[in-house]
mmCIF file of N, CA and C in Angstrom:
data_model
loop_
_atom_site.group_PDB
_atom_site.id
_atom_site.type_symbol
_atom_site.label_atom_id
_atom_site.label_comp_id
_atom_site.label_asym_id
_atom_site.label_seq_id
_atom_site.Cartn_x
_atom_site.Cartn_y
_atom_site.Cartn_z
ATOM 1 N N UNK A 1 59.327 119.041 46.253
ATOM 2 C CA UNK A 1 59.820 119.646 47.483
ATOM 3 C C UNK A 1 60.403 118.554 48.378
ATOM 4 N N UNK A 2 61.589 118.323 48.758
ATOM 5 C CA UNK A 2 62.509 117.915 49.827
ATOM 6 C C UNK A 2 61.217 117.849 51.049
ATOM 7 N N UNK A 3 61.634 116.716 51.651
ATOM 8 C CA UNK A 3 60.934 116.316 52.881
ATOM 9 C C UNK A 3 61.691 116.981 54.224
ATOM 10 N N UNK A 4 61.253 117.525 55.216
ATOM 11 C CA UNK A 4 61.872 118.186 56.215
ATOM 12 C C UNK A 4 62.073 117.042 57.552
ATOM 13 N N UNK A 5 62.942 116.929 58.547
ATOM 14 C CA UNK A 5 62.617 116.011 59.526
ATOM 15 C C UNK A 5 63.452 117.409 60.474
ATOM 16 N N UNK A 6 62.301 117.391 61.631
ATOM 17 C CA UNK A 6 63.065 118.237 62.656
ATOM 18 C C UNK A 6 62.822 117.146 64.315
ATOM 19 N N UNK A 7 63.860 117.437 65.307
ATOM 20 C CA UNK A 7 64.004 116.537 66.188
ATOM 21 C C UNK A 7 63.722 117.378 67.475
ATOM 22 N N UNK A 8 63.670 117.013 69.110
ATOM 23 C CA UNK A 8 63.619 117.437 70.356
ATOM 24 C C UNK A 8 63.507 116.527 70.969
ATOM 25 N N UNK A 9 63.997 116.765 72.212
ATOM 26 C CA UNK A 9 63.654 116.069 73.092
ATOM 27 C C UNK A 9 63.288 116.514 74.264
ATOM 28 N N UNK A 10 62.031 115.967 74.773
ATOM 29 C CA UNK A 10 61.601 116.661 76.329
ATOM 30 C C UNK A 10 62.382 115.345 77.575
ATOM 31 N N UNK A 11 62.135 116.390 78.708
ATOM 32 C CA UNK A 11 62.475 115.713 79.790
ATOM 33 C C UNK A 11 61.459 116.131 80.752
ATOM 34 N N UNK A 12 61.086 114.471 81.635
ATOM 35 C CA UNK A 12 59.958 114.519 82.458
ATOM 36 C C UNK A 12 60.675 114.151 83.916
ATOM 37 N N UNK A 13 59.832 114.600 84.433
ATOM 38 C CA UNK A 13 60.216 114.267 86.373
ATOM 39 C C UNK A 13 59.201 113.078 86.375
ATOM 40 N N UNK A 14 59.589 112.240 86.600
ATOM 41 C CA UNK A 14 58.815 110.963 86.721
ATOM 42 C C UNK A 14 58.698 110.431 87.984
ATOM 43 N N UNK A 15 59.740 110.955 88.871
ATOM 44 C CA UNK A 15 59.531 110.427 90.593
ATOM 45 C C UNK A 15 59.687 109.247 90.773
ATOM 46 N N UNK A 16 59.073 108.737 92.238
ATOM 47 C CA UNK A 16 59.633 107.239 92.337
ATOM 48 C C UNK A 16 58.659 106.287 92.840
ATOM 49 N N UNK A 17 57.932 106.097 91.419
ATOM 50 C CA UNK A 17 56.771 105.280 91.559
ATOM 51 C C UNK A 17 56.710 104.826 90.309
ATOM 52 N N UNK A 18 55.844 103.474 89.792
ATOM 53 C CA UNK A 18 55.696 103.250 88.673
ATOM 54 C C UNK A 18 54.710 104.250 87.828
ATOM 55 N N UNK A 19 54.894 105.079 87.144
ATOM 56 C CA UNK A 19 53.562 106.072 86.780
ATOM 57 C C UNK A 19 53.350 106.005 85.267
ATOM 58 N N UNK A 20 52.933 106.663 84.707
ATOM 59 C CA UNK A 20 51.964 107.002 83.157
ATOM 60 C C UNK A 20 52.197 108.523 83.147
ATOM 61 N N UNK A 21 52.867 109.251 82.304
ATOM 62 C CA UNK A 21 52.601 110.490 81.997
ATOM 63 C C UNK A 21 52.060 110.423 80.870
ATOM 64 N N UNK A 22 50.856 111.626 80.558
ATOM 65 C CA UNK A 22 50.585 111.887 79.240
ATOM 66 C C UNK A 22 51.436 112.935 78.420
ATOM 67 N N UNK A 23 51.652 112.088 77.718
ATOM 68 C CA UNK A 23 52.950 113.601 76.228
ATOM 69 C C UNK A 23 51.785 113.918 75.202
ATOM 70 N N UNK A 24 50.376 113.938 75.066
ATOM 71 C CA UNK A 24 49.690 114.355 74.383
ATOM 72 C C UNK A 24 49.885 115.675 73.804
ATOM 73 N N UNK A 25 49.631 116.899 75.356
ATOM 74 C CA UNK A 25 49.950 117.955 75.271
ATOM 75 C C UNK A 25 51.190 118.232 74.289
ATOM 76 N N UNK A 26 52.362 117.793 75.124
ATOM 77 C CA UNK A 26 53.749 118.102 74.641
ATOM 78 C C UNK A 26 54.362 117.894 73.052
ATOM 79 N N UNK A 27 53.257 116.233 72.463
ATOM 80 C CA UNK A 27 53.184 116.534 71.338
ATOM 81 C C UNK A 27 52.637 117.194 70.549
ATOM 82 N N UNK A 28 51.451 117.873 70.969
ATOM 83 C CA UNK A 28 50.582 118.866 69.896
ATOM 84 C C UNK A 28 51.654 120.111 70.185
ATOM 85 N N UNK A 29 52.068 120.557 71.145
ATOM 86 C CA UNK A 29 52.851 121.981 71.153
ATOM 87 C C UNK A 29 53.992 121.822 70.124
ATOM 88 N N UNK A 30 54.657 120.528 70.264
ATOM 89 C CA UNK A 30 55.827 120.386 69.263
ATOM 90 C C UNK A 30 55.722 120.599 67.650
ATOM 91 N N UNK A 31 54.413 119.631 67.377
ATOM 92 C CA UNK A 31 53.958 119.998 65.849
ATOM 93 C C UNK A 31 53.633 121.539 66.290
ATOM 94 N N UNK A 32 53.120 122.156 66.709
ATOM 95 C CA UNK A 32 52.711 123.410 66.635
ATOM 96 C C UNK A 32 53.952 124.216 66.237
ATOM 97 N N UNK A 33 55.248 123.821 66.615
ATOM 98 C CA UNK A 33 55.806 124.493 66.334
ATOM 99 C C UNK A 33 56.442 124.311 65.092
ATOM 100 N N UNK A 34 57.091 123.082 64.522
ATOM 101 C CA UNK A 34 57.682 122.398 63.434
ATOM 102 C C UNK A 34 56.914 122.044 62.855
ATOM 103 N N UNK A 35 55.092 121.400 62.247
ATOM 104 C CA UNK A 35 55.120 121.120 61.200
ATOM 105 C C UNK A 35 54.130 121.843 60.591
ATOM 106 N N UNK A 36 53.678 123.160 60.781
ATOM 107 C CA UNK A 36 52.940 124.223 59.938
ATOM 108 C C UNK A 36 52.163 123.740 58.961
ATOM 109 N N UNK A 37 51.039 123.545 59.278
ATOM 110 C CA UNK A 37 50.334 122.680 58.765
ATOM 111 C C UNK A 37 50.411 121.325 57.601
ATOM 112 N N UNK A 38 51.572 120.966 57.621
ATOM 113 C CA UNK A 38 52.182 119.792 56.619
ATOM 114 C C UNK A 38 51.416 118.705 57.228
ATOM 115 N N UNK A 39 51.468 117.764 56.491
ATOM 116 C CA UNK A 39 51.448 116.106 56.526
ATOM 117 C C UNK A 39 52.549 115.400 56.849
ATOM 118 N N UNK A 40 52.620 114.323 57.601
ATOM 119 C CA UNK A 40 54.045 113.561 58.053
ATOM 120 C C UNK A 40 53.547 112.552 59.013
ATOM 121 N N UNK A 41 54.823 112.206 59.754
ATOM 122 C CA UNK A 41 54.773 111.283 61.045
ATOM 123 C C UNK A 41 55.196 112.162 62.272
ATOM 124 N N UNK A 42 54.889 111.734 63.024
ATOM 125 C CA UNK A 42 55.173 112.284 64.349
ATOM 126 C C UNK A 42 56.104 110.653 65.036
ATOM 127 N N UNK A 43 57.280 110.866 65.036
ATOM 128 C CA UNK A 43 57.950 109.850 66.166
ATOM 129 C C UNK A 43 58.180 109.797 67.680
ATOM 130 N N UNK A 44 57.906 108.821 68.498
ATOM 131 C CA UNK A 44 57.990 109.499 69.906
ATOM 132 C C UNK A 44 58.863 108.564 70.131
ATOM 133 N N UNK A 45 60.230 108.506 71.121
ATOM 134 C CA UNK A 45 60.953 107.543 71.610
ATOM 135 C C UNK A 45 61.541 107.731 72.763
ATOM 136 N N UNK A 46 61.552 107.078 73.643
ATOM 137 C CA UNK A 46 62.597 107.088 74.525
ATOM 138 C C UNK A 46 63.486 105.901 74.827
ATOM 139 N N UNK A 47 64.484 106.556 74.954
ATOM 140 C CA UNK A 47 65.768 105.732 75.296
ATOM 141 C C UNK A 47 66.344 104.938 76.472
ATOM 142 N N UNK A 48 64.806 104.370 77.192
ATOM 143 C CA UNK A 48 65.149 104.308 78.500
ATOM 144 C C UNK A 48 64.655 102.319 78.671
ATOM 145 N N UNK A 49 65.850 101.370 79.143
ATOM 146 C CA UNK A 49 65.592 99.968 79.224
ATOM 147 C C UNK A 49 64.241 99.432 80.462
ATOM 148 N N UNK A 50 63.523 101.243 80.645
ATOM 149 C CA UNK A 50 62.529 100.707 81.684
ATOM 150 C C UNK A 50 61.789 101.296 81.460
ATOM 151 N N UNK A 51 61.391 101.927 80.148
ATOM 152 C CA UNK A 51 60.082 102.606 80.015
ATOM 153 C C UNK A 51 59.884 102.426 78.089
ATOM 154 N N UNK A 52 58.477 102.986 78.443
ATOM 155 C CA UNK A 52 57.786 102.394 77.068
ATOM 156 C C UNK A 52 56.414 103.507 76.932
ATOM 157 N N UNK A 53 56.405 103.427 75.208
ATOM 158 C CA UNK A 53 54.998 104.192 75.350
ATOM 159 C C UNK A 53 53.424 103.605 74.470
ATOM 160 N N UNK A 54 53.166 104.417 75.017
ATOM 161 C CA UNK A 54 51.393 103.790 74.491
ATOM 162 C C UNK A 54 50.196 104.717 73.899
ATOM 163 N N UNK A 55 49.362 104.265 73.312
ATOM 164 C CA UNK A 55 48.460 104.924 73.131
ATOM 165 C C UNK A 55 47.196 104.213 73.420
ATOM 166 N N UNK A 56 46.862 105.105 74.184
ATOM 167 C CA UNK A 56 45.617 104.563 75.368
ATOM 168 C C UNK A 56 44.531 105.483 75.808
ATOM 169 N N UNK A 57 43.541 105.022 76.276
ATOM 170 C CA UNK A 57 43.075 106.297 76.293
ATOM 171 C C UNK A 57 43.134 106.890 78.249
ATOM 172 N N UNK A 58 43.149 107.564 78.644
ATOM 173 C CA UNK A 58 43.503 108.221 80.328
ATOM 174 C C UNK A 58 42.403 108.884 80.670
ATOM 175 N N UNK A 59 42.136 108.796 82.264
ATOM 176 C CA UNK A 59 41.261 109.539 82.725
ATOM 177 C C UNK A 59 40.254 108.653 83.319
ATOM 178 N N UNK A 60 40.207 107.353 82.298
ATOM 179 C CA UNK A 60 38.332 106.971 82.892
ATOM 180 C C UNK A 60 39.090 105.529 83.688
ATOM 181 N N UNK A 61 40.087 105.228 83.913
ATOM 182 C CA UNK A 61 40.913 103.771 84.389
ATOM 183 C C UNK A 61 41.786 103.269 84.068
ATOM 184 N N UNK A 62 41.659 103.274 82.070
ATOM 185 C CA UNK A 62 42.918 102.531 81.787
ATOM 186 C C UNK A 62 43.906 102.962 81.968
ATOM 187 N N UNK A 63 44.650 103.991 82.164
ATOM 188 C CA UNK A 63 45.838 103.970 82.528
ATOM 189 C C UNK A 63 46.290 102.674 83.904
ATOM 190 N N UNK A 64 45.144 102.983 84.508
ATOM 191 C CA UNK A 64 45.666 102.255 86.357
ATOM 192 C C UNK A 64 45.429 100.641 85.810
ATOM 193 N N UNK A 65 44.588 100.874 84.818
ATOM 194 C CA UNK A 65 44.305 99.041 84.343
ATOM 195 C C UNK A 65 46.087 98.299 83.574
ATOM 196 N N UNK A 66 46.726 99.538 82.906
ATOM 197 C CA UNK A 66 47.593 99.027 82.542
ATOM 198 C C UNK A 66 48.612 99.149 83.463
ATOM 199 N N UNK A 67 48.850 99.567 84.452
ATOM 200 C CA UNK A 67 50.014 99.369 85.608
ATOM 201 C C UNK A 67 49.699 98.239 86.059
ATOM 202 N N UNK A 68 48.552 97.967 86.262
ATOM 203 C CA UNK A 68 47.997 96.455 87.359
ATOM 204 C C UNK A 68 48.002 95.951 86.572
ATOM 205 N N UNK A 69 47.683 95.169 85.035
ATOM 206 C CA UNK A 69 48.214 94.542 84.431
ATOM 207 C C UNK A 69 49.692 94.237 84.026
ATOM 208 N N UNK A 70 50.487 95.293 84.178
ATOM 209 C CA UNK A 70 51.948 94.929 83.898
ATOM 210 C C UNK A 70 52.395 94.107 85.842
ATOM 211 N N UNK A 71 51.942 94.982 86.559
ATOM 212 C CA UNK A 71 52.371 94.198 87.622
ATOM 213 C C UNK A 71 52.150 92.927 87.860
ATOM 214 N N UNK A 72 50.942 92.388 87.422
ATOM 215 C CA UNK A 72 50.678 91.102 87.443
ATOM 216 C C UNK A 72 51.676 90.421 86.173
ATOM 217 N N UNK A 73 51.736 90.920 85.147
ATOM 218 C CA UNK A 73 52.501 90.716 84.276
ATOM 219 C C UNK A 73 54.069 90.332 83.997
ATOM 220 N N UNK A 74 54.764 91.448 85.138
ATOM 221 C CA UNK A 74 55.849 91.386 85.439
ATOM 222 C C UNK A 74 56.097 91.831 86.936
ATOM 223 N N UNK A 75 55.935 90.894 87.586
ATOM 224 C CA UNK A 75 55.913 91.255 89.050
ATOM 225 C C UNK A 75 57.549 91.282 89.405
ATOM 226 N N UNK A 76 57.148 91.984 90.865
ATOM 227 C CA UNK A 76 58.520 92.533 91.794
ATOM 228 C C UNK A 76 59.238 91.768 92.337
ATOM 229 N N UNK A 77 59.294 90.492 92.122
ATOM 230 C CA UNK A 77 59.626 89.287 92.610
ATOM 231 C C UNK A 77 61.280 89.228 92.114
ATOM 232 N N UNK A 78 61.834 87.846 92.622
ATOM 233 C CA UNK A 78 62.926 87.309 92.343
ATOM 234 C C UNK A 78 63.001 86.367 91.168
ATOM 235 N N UNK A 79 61.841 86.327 90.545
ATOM 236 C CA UNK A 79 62.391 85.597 89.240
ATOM 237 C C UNK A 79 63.051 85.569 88.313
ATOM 238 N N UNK A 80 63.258 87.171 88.399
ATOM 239 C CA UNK A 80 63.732 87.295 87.067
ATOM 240 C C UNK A 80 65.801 87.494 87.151
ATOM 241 N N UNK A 81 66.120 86.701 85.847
ATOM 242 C CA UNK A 81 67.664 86.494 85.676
ATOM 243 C C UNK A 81 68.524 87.860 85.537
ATOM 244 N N UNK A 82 67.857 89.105 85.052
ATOM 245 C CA UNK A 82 68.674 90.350 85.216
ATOM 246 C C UNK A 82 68.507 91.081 86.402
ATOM 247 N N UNK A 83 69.658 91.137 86.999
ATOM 248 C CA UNK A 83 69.316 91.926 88.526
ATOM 249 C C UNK A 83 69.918 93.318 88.850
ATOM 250 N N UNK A 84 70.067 93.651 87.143
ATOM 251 C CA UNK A 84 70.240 94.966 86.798
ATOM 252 C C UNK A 84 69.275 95.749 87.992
ATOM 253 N N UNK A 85 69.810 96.961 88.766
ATOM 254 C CA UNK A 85 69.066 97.632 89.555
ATOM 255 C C UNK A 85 68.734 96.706 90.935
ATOM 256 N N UNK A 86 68.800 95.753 91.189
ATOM 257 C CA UNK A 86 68.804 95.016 92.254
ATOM 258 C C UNK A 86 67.798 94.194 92.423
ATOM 259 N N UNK A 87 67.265 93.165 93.503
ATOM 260 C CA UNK A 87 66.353 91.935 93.127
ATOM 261 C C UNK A 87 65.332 92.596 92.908
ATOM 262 N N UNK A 88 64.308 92.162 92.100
ATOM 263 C CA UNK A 88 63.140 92.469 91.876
ATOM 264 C C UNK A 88 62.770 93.115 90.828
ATOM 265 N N UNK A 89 63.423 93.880 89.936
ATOM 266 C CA UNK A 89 63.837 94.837 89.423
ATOM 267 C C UNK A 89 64.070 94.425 87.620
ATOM 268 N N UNK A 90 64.012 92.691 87.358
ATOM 269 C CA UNK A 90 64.281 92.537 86.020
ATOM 270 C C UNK A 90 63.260 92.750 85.452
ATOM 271 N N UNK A 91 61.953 92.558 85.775
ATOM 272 C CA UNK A 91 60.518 92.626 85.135
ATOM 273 C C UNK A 91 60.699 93.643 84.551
ATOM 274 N N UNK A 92 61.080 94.860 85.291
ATOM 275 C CA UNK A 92 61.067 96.237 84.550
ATOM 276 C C UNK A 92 62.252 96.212 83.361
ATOM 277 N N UNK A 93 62.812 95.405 82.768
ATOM 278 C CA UNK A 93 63.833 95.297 81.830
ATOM 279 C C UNK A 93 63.229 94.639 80.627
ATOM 280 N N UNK A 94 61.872 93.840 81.139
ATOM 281 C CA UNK A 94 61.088 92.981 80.019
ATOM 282 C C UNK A 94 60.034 93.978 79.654
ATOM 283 N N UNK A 95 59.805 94.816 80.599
ATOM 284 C CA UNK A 95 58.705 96.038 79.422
ATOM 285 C C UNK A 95 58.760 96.662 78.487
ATOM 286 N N UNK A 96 59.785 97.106 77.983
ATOM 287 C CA UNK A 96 60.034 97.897 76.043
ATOM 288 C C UNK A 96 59.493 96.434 75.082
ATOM 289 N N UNK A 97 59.622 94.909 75.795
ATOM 290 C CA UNK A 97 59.397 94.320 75.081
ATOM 291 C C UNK A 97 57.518 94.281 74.905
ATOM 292 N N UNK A 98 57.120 94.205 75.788
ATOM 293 C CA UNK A 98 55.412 94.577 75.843
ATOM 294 C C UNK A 98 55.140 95.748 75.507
ATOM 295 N N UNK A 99 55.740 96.887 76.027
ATOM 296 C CA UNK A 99 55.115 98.735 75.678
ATOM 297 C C UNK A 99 56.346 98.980 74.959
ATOM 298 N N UNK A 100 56.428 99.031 73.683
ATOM 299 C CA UNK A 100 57.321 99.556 72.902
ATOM 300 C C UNK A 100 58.076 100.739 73.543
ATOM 301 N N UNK A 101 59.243 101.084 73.168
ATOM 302 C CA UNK A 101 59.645 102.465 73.398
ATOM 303 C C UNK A 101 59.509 103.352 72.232
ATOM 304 N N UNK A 102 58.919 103.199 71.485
ATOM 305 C CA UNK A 102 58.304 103.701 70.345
ATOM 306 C C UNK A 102 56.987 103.994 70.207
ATOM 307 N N UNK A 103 56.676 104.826 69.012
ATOM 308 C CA UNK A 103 55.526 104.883 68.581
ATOM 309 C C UNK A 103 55.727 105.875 67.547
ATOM 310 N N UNK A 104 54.842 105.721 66.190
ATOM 311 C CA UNK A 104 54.738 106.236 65.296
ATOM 312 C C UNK A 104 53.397 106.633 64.813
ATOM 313 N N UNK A 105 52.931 108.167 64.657
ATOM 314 C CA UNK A 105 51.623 108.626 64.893
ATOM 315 C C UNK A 105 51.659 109.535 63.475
ATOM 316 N N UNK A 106 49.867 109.644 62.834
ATOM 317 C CA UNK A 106 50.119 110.373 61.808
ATOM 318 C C UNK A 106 49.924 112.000 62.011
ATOM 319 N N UNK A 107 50.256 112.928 61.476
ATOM 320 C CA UNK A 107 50.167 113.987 61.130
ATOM 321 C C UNK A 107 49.721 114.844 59.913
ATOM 322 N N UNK A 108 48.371 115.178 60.270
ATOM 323 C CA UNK A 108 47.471 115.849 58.856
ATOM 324 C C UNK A 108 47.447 117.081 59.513
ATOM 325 N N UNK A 109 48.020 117.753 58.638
ATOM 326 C CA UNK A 109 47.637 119.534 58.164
ATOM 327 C C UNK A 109 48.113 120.109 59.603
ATOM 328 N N UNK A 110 49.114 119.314 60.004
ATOM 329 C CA UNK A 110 50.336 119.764 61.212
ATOM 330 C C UNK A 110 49.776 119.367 62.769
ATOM 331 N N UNK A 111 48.403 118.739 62.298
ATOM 332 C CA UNK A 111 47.716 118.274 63.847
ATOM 333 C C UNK A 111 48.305 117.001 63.777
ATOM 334 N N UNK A 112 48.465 116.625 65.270
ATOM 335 C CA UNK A 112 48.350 114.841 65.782
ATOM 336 C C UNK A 112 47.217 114.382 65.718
ATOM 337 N N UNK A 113 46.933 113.445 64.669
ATOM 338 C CA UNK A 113 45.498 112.594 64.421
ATOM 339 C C UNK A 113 45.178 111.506 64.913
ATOM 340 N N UNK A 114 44.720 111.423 66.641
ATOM 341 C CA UNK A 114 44.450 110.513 67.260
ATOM 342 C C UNK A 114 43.058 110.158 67.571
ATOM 343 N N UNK A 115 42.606 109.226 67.783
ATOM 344 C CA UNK A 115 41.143 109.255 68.287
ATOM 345 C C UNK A 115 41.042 109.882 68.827
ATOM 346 N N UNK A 116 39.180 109.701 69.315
ATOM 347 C CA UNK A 116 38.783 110.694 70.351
ATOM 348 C C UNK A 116 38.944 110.550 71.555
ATOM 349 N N UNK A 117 38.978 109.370 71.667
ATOM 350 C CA UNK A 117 39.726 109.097 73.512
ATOM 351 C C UNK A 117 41.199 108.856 73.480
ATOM 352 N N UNK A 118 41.853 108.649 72.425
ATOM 353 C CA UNK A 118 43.184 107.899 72.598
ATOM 354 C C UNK A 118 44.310 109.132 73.080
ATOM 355 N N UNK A 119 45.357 108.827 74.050
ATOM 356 C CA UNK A 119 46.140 109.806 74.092
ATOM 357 C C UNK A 119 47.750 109.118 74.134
ATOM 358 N N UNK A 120 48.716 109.904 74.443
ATOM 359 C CA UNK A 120 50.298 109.086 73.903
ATOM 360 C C UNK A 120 50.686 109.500 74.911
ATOM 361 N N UNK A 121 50.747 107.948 75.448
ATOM 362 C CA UNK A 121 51.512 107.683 77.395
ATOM 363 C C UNK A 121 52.922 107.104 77.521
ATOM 364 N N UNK A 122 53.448 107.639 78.588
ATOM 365 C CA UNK A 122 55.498 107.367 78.478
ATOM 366 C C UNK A 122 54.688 106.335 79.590
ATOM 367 N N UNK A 123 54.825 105.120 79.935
ATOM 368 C CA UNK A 123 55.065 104.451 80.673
ATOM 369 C C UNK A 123 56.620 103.849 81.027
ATOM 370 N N UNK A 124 56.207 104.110 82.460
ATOM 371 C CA UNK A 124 57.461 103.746 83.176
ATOM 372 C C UNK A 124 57.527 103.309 84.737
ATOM 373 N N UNK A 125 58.749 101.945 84.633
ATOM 374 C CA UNK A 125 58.637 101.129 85.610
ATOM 375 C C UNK A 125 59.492 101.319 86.442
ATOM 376 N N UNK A 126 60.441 102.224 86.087
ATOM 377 C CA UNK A 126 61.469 102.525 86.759
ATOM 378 C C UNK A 126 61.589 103.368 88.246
ATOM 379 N N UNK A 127 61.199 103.052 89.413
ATOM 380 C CA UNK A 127 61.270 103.709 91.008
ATOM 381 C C UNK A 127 62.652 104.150 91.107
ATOM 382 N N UNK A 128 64.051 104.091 90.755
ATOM 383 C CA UNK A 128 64.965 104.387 91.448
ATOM 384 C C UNK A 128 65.093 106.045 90.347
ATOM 385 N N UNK A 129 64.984 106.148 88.993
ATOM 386 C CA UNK A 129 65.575 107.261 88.449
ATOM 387 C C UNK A 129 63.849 108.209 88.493
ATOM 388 N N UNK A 130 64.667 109.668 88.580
ATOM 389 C CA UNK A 130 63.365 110.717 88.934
ATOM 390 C C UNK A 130 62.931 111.678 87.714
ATOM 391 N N UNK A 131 63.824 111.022 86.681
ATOM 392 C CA UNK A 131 63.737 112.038 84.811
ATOM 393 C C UNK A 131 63.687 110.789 84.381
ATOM 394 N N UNK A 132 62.722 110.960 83.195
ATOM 395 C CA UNK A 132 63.329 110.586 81.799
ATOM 396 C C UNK A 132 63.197 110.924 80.214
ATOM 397 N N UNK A 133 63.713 110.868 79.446
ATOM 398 C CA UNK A 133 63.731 111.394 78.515
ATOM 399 C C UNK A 133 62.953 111.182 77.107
ATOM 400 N N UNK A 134 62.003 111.940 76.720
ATOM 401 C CA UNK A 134 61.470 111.407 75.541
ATOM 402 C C UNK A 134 61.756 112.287 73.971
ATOM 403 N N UNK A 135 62.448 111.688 72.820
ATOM 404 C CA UNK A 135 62.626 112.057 71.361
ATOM 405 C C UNK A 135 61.160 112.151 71.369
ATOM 406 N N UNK A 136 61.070 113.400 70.438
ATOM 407 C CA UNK A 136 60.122 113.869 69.655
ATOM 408 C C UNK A 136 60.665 114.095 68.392
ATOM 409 N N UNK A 137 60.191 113.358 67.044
ATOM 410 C CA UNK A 137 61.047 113.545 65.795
ATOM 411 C C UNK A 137 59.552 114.161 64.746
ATOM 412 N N UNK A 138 59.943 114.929 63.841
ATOM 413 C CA UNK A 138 58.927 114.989 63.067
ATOM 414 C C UNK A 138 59.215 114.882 61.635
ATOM 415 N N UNK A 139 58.640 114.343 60.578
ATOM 416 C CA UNK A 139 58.990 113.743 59.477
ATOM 417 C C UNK A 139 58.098 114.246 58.421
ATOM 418 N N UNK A 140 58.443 115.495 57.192
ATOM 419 C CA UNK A 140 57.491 115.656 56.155
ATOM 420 C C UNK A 140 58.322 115.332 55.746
#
C-alpha cells in the first residue's frame, strides 16, 4: 500500500508579546481527521524568521522558564548586527537557530505519541506581527 501524506495549515493570533501557544490540541484534531488510525509522522512547521517550536511540557513553569531563558539568551539590546524590524529586534532572528521551526513527532494508530507531560509549543519572539502560521503535514 502507497504511503499517504496530507498537509494544513493553522493560523494563530499571537498578539504583541513574546508568548508560547500550545498546538497540542490542534494537532490531535488534525490526525483525527487525516490519519485514521495509521502509523506515520506528524510534521509541524512554521515559516516564520521569529518563531520556533518545542516540545515541553506547560502549565507547571516551563513554558515562562523558557521565555526568561531566551531573554537572557537573546536579549532586547543593540547588539545584535540584523536590525531587521528595528534596534533590538535581531535576537529574535537568532531563535529558529535555538527553537527549531520544526519538529517531527510519531504517530501510532492515528494518535500523537507524546509523553505524559510533554506538549508541542509555537514559540514566538515576534511583538510587532499579531498571526502566525503553522504547517501541519502528516506522513503514512
Amino acid at each position: 500500500m502507497a504511503g499517504t501524506f496530507t498537509t494544513r495549515t493553522v493560523t494563530l493570533a499571537t498578539g504583541a508579546t513574546e508568548t508560547m501557544h500550545d498546538l497540542t490540541n490542534a494537532c490531535s484534531a488534525f490526525l483525527r481527521e487525516v490519519a485514521h488510525g495509521r502509523n506515520g509522522l506528524l510534521n509541524v512547521f512554521t515559516p516564520h524568521a521569529t518563531s520556533g517550536l518545542a516540545v515541553i511540557e506547560t502549565g507547571a513553569g516551563s513554558d515562562d522558564d523558557l521565555l526568561a531563558a531566551l531573554r537572557d539568551i537573546l536579549p532586547a539590546d543593540g547588539r545584535w548586527q540584523d536590525r531587521h524590524g528595528g534596534p533590538g529586534r535581531g535576537g529574535g532572528h537568532v531563535l529558529p537557530a535555538l527553537v527549531p521551526p520544526h519538529a517531527t513527532l510519531p504517530v501510532v494508530d492515528g494518535e500523537l505519541r507524546l509523553g505524559p507531560s510533554q506538549s508541542v509549543v509555537l514559540v514566538n519572539s515576534d511583538r510587532d506581527s499579531s498571526e502566525r502560521a503553522v504547517r501541519l503535514s502528516f506522513l503514512s
